[in-house]
PDB file of C-alpha atoms in Angstrom:
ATOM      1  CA  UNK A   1      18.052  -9.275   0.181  1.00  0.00           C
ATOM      2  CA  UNK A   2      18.859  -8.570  -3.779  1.00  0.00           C
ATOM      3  CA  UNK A   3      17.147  -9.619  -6.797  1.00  0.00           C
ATOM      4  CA  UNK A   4      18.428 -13.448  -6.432  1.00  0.00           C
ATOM      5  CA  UNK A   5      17.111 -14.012  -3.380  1.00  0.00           C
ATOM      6  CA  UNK A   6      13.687 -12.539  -3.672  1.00  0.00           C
ATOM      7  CA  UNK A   7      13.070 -14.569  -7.353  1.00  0.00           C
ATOM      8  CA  UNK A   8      14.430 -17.772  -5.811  1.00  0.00           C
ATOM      9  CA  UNK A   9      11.600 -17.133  -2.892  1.00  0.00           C
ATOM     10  CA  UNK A  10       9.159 -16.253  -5.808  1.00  0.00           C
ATOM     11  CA  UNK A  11       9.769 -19.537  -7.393  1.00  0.00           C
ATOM     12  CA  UNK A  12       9.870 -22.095  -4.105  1.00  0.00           C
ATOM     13  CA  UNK A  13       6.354 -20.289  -3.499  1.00  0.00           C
ATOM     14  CA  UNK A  14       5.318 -20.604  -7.245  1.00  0.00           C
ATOM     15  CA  UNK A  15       6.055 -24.631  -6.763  1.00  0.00           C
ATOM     16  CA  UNK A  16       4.692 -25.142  -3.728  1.00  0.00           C
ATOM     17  CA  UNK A  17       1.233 -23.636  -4.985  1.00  0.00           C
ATOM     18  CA  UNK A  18       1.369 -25.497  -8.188  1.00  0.00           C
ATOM     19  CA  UNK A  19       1.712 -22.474 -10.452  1.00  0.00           C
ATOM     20  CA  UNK A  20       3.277 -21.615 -12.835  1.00  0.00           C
ATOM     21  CA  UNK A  21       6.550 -18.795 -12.590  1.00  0.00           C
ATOM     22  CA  UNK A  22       5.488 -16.975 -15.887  1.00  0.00           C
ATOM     23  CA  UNK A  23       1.834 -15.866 -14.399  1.00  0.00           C
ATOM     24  CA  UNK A  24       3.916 -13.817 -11.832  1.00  0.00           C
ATOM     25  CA  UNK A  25       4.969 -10.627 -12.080  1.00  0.00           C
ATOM     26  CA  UNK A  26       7.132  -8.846  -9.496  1.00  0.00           C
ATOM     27  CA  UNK A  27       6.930  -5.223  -9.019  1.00  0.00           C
ATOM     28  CA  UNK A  28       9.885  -3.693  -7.708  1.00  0.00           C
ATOM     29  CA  UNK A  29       9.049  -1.003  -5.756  1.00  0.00           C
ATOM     30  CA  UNK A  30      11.047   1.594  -6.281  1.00  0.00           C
ATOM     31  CA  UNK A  31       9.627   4.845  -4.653  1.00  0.00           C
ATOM     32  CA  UNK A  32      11.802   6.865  -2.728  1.00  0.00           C
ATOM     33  CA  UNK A  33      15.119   5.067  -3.879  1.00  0.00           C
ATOM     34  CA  UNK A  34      17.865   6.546  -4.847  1.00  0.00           C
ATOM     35  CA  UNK A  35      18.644   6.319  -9.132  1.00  0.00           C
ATOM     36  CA  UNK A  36      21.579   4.331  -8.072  1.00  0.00           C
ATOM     37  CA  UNK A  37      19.647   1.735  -6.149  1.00  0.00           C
ATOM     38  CA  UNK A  38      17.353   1.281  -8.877  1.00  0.00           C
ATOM     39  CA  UNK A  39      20.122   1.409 -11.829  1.00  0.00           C
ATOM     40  CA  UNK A  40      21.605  -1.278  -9.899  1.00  0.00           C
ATOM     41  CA  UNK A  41      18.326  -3.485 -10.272  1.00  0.00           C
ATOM     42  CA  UNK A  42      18.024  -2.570 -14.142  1.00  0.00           C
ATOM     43  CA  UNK A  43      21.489  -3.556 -14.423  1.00  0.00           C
ATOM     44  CA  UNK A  44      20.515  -6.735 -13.316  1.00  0.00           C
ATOM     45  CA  UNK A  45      17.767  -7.191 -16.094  1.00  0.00           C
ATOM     46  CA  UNK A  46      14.913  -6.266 -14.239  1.00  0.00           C
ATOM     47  CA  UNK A  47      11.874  -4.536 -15.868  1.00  0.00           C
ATOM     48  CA  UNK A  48       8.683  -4.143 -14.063  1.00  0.00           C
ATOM     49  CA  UNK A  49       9.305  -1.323 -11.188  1.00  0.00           C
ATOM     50  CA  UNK A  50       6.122   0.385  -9.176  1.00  0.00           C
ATOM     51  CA  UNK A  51       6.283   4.356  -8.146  1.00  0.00           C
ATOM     52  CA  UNK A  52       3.600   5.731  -5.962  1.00  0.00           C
ATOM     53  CA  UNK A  53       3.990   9.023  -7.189  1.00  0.00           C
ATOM     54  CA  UNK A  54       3.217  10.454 -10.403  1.00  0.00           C
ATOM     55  CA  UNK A  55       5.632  13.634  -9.786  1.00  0.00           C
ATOM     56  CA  UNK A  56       8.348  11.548  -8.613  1.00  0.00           C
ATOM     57  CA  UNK A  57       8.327   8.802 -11.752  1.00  0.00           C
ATOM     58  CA  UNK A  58       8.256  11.767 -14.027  1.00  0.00           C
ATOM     59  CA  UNK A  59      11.706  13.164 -12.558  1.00  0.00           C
ATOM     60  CA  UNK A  60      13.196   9.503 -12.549  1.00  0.00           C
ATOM     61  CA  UNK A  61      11.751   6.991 -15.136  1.00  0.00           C
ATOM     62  CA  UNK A  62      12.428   9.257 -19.266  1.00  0.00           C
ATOM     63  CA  UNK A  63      16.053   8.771 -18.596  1.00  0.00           C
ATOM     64  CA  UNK A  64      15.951   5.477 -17.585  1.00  0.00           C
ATOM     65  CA  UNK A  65      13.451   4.858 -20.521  1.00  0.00           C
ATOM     66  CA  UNK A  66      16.074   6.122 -22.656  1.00  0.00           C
ATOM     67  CA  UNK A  67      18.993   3.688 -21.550  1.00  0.00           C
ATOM     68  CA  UNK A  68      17.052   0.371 -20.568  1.00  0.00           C
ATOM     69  CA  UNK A  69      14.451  -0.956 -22.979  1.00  0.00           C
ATOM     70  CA  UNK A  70      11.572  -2.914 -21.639  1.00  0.00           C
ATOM     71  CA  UNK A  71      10.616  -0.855 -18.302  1.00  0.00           C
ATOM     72  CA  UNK A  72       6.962  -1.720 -17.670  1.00  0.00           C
ATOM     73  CA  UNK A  73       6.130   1.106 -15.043  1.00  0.00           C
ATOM     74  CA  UNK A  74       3.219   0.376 -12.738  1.00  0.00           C
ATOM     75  CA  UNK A  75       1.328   3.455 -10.490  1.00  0.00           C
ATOM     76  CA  UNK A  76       0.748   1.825  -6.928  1.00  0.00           C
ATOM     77  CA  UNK A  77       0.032   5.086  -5.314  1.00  0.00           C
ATOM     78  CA  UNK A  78      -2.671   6.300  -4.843  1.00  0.00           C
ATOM     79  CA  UNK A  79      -4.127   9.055  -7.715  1.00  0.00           C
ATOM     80  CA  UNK A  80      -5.483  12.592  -8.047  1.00  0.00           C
ATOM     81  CA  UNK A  81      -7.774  13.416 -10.909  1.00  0.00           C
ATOM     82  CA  UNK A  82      -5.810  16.221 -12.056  1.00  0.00           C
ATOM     83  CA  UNK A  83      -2.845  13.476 -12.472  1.00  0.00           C
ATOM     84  CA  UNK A  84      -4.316  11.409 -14.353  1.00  0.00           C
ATOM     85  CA  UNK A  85      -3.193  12.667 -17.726  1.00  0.00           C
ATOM     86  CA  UNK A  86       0.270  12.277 -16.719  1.00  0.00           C
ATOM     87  CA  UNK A  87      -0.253   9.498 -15.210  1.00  0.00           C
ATOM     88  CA  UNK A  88      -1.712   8.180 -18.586  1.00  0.00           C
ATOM     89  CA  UNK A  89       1.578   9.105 -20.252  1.00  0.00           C
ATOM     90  CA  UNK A  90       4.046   7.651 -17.779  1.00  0.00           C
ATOM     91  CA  UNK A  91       3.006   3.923 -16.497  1.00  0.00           C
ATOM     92  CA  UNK A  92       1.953   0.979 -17.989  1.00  0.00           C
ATOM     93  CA  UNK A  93      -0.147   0.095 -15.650  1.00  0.00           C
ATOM     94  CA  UNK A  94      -2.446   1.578 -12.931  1.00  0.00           C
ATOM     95  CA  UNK A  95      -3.075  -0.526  -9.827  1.00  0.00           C
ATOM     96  CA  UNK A  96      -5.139   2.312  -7.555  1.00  0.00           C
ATOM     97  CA  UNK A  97      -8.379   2.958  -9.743  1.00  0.00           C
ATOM     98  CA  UNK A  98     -10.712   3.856  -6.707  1.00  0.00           C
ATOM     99  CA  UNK A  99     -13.328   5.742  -7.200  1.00  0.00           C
ATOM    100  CA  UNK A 100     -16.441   6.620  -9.155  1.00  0.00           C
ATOM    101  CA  UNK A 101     -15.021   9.529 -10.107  1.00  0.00           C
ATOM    102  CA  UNK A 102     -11.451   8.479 -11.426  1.00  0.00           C
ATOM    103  CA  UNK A 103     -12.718   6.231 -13.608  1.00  0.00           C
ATOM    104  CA  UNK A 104     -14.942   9.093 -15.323  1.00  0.00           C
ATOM    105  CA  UNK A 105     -11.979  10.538 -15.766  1.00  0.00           C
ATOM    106  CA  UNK A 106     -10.019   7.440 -16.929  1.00  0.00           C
ATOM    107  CA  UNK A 107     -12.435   6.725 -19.649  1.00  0.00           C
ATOM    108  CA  UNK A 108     -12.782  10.741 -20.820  1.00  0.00           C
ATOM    109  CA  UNK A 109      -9.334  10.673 -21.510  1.00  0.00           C
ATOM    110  CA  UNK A 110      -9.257   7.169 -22.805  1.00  0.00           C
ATOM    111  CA  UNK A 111     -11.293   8.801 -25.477  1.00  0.00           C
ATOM    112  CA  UNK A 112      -9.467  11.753 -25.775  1.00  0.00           C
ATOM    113  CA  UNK A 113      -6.123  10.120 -25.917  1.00  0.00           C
ATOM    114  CA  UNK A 114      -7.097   6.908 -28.153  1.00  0.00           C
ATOM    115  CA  UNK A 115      -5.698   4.720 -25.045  1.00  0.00           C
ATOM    116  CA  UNK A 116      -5.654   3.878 -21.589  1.00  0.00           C
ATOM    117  CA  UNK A 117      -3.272   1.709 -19.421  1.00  0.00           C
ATOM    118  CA  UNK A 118      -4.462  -1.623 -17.729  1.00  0.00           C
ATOM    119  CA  UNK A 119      -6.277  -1.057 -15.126  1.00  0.00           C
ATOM    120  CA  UNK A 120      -6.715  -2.634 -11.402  1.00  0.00           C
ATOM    121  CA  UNK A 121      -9.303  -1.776  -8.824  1.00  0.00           C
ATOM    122  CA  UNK A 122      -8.286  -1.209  -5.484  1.00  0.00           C
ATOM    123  CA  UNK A 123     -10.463  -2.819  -2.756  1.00  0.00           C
ATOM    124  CA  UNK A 124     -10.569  -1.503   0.667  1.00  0.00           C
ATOM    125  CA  UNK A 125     -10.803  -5.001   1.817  1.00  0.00           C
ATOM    126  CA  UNK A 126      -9.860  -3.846   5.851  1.00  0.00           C
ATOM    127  CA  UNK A 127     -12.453  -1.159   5.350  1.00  0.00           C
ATOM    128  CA  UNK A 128      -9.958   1.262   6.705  1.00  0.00           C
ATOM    129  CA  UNK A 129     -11.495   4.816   7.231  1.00  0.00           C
ATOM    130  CA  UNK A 130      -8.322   6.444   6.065  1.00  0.00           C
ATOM    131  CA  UNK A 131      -7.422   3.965   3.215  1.00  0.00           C
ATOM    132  CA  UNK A 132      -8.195   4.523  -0.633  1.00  0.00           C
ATOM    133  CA  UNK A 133     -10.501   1.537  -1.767  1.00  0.00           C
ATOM    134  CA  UNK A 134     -13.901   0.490  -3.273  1.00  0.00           C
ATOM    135  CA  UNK A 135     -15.853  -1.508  -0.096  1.00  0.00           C
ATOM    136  CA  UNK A 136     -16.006  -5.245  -0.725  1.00  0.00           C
ATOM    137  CA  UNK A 137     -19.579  -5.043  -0.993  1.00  0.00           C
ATOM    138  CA  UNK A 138     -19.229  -2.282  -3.853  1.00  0.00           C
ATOM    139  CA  UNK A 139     -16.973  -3.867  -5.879  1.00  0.00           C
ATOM    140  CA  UNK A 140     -19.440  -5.612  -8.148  1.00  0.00           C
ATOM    141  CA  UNK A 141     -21.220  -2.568  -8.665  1.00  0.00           C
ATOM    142  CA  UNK A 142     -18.150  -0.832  -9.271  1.00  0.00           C
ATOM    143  CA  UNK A 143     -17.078  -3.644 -11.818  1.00  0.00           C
ATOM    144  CA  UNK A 144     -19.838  -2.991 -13.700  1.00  0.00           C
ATOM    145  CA  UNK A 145     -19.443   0.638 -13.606  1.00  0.00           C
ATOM    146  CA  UNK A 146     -15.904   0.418 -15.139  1.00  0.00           C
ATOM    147  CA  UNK A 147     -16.984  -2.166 -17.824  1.00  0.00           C
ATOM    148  CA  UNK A 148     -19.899  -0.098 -18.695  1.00  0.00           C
ATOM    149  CA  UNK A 149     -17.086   2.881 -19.376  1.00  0.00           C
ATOM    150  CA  UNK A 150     -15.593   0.751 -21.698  1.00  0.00           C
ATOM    151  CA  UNK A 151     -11.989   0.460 -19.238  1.00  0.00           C
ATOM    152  CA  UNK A 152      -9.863  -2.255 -19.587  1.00  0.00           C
ATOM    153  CA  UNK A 153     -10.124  -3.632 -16.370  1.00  0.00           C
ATOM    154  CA  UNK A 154      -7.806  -6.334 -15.543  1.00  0.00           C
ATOM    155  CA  UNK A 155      -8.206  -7.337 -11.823  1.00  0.00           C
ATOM    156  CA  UNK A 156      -8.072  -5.933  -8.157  1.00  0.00           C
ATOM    157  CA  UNK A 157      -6.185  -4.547  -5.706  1.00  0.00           C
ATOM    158  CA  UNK A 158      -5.198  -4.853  -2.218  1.00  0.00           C
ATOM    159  CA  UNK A 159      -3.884  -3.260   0.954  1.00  0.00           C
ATOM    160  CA  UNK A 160      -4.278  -5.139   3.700  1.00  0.00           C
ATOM    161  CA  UNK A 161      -4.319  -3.642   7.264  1.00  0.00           C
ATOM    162  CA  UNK A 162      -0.932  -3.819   9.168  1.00  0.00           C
ATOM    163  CA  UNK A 163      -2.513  -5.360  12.108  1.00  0.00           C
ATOM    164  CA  UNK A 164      -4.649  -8.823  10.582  1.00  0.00           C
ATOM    165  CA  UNK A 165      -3.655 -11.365   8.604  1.00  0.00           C
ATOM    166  CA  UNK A 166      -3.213 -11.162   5.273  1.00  0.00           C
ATOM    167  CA  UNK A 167      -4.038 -14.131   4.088  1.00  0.00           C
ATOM    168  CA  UNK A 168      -7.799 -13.189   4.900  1.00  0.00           C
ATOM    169  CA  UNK A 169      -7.907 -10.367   2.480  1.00  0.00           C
ATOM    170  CA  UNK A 170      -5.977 -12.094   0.008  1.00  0.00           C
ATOM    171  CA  UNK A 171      -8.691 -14.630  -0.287  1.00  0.00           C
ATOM    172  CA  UNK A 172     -11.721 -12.133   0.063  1.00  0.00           C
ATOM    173  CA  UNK A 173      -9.658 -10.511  -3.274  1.00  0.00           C
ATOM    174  CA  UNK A 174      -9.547 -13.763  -4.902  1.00  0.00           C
ATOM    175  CA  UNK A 175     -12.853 -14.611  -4.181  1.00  0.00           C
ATOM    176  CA  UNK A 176     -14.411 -10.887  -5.709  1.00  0.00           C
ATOM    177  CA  UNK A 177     -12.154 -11.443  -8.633  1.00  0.00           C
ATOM    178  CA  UNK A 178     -13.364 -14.976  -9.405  1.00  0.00           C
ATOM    179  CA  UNK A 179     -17.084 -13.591  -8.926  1.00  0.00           C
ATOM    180  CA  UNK A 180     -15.882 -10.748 -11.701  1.00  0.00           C
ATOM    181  CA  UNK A 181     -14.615 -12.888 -14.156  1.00  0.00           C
ATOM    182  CA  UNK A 182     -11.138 -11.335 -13.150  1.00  0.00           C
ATOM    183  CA  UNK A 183      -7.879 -13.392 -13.121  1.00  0.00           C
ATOM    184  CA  UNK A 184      -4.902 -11.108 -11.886  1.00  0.00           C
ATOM    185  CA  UNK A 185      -4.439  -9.788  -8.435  1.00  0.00           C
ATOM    186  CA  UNK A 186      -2.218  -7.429  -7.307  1.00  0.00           C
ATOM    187  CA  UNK A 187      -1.617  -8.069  -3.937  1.00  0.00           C
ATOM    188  CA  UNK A 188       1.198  -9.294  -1.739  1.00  0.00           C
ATOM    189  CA  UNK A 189       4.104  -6.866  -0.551  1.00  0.00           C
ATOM    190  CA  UNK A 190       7.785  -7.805   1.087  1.00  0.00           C
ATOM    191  CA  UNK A 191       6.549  -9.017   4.395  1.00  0.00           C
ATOM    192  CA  UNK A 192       3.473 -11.371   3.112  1.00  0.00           C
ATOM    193  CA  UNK A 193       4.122 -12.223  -0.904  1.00  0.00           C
ATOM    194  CA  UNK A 194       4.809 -15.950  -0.398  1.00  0.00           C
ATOM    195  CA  UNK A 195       1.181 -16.294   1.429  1.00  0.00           C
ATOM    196  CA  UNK A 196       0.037 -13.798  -1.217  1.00  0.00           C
ATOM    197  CA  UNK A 197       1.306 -16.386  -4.489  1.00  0.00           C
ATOM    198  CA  UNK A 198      -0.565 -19.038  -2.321  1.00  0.00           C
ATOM    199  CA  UNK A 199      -3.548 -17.085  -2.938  1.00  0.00           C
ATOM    200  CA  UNK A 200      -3.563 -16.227  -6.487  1.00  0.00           C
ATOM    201  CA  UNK A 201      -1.167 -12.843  -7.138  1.00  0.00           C
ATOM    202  CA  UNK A 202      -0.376 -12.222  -9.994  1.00  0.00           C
ATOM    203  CA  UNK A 203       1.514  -8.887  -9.211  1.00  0.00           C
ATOM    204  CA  UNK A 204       3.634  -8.775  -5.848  1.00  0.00           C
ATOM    205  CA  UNK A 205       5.011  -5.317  -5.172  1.00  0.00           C
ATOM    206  CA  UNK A 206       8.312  -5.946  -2.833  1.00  0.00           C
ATOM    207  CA  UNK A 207       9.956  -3.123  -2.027  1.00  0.00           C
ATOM    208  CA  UNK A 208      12.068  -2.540   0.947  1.00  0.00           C
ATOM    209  CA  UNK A 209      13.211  -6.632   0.951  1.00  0.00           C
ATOM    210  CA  UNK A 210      14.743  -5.818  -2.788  1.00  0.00           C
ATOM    211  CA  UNK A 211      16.011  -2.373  -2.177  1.00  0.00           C
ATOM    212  CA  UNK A 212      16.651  -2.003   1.506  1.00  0.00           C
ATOM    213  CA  UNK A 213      15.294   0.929   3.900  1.00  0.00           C
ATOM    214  CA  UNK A 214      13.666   3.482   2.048  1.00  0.00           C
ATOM    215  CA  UNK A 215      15.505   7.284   1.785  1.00  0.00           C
ATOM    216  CA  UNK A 216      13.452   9.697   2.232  1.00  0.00           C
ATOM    217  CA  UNK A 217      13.822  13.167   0.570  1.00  0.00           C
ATOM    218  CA  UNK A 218      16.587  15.789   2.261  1.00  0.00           C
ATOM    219  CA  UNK A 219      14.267  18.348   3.456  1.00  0.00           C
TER     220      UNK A 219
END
């Protein structure tokens, strides 16, 4: 669809929601694209790009850093523990804080390391056995948990399931984030980002409507 198209759709939706354009950030998704696809979107002036991977933004994103000023890189994917030091050195932001666990680790190395990315929470809203994500009726506790660590929590995250309608778990985000004192959301992906602007986002993630089908790895 191209970079045009997508921020003119962006806009209309930031209008007819009474927003305003500048308190909405688009995330260009750019895992498993190939460097030329996502030169071609830099060349354009683009900045903020999402990997899911911390392996795969570590092959891709120095070089880019060192020929395009301004990249804000965002982790979207989910993360292991033992990434989480690189993860800490790559992206700007973190969107997939999940667990008890990761944020003990987030805030030992945000001690040992003197900083520590933005963070959002990702919230299971579907409650989806096999999907990363604090339970809706955790995510207070978990709030609290992260503030009492000191993190600098932003907002939350969300997934929803392929087979409901988003709008639903964009609102149960909005509403936990209100109840948190939280005002970004990440939420809102190629298919849904309009209805997800409607709702609140403050970070859409589009992906395969900017870059086309994904290519997978040879092999």
């Amino acid at each position: 669809m191209g970079l045009t198209d997508i921020t003119a759709r962006i806009a209309k939706a930031a209008k007819e929601a009474d927003r305003d354009l500048s308190d909405i950030t688009l995330i260009a998704v750019s895992k498993v694209q190939p460097n030329e696809r996502v030169e071609f979107v830099l060349k354009e002036g683009h900045r903020s790009f999402g990997e899911n991977r911390v392996q795969e933004a570590a092959g891709k994103w120095p070089g880019f850093r060192e020929t395009y000023d301004g990249i804000d890189l965002h982790l979207i994917g989910p993360l292991q523990s033992n990434k989480a030091r690189q993860a800490f050195e790559l992206f700007d932001m973190i969107h997939t804080l999940d667990r008890p666990k990761l944020a003990q680790t987030f805030a030992r190395l945000a001690q040992e390391m003197g900083h520590c990315p933005p963070l959002f929470i990702q919230v299971n809203t579907g409650e989806e056995p096999q999907k990363a994500g604090i339970a809706p009726a955790d995510t207070d506790a978990f709030v609290r948990e992260c503030r009492d660590l000191d993190l600098p929590v932003r907002g939350l995250m969300c997934i929803p399931p392929v087979d409901e309608t988003p709008s639903l778990h964009f609102a149960l985000l909005r509403k936990l984030a209100d109840r948190n004192g939280l005002n970004q959301l990440s939420m809102g992906m190629s298919d849904d980002f309009e209805q997800a602007i409607a709702f609140g986002a403050t970070h859409i993630r589009v992906g395969s409507a900017l870059f086309g089908a994904r290519v997978p790895p040879a092999g």
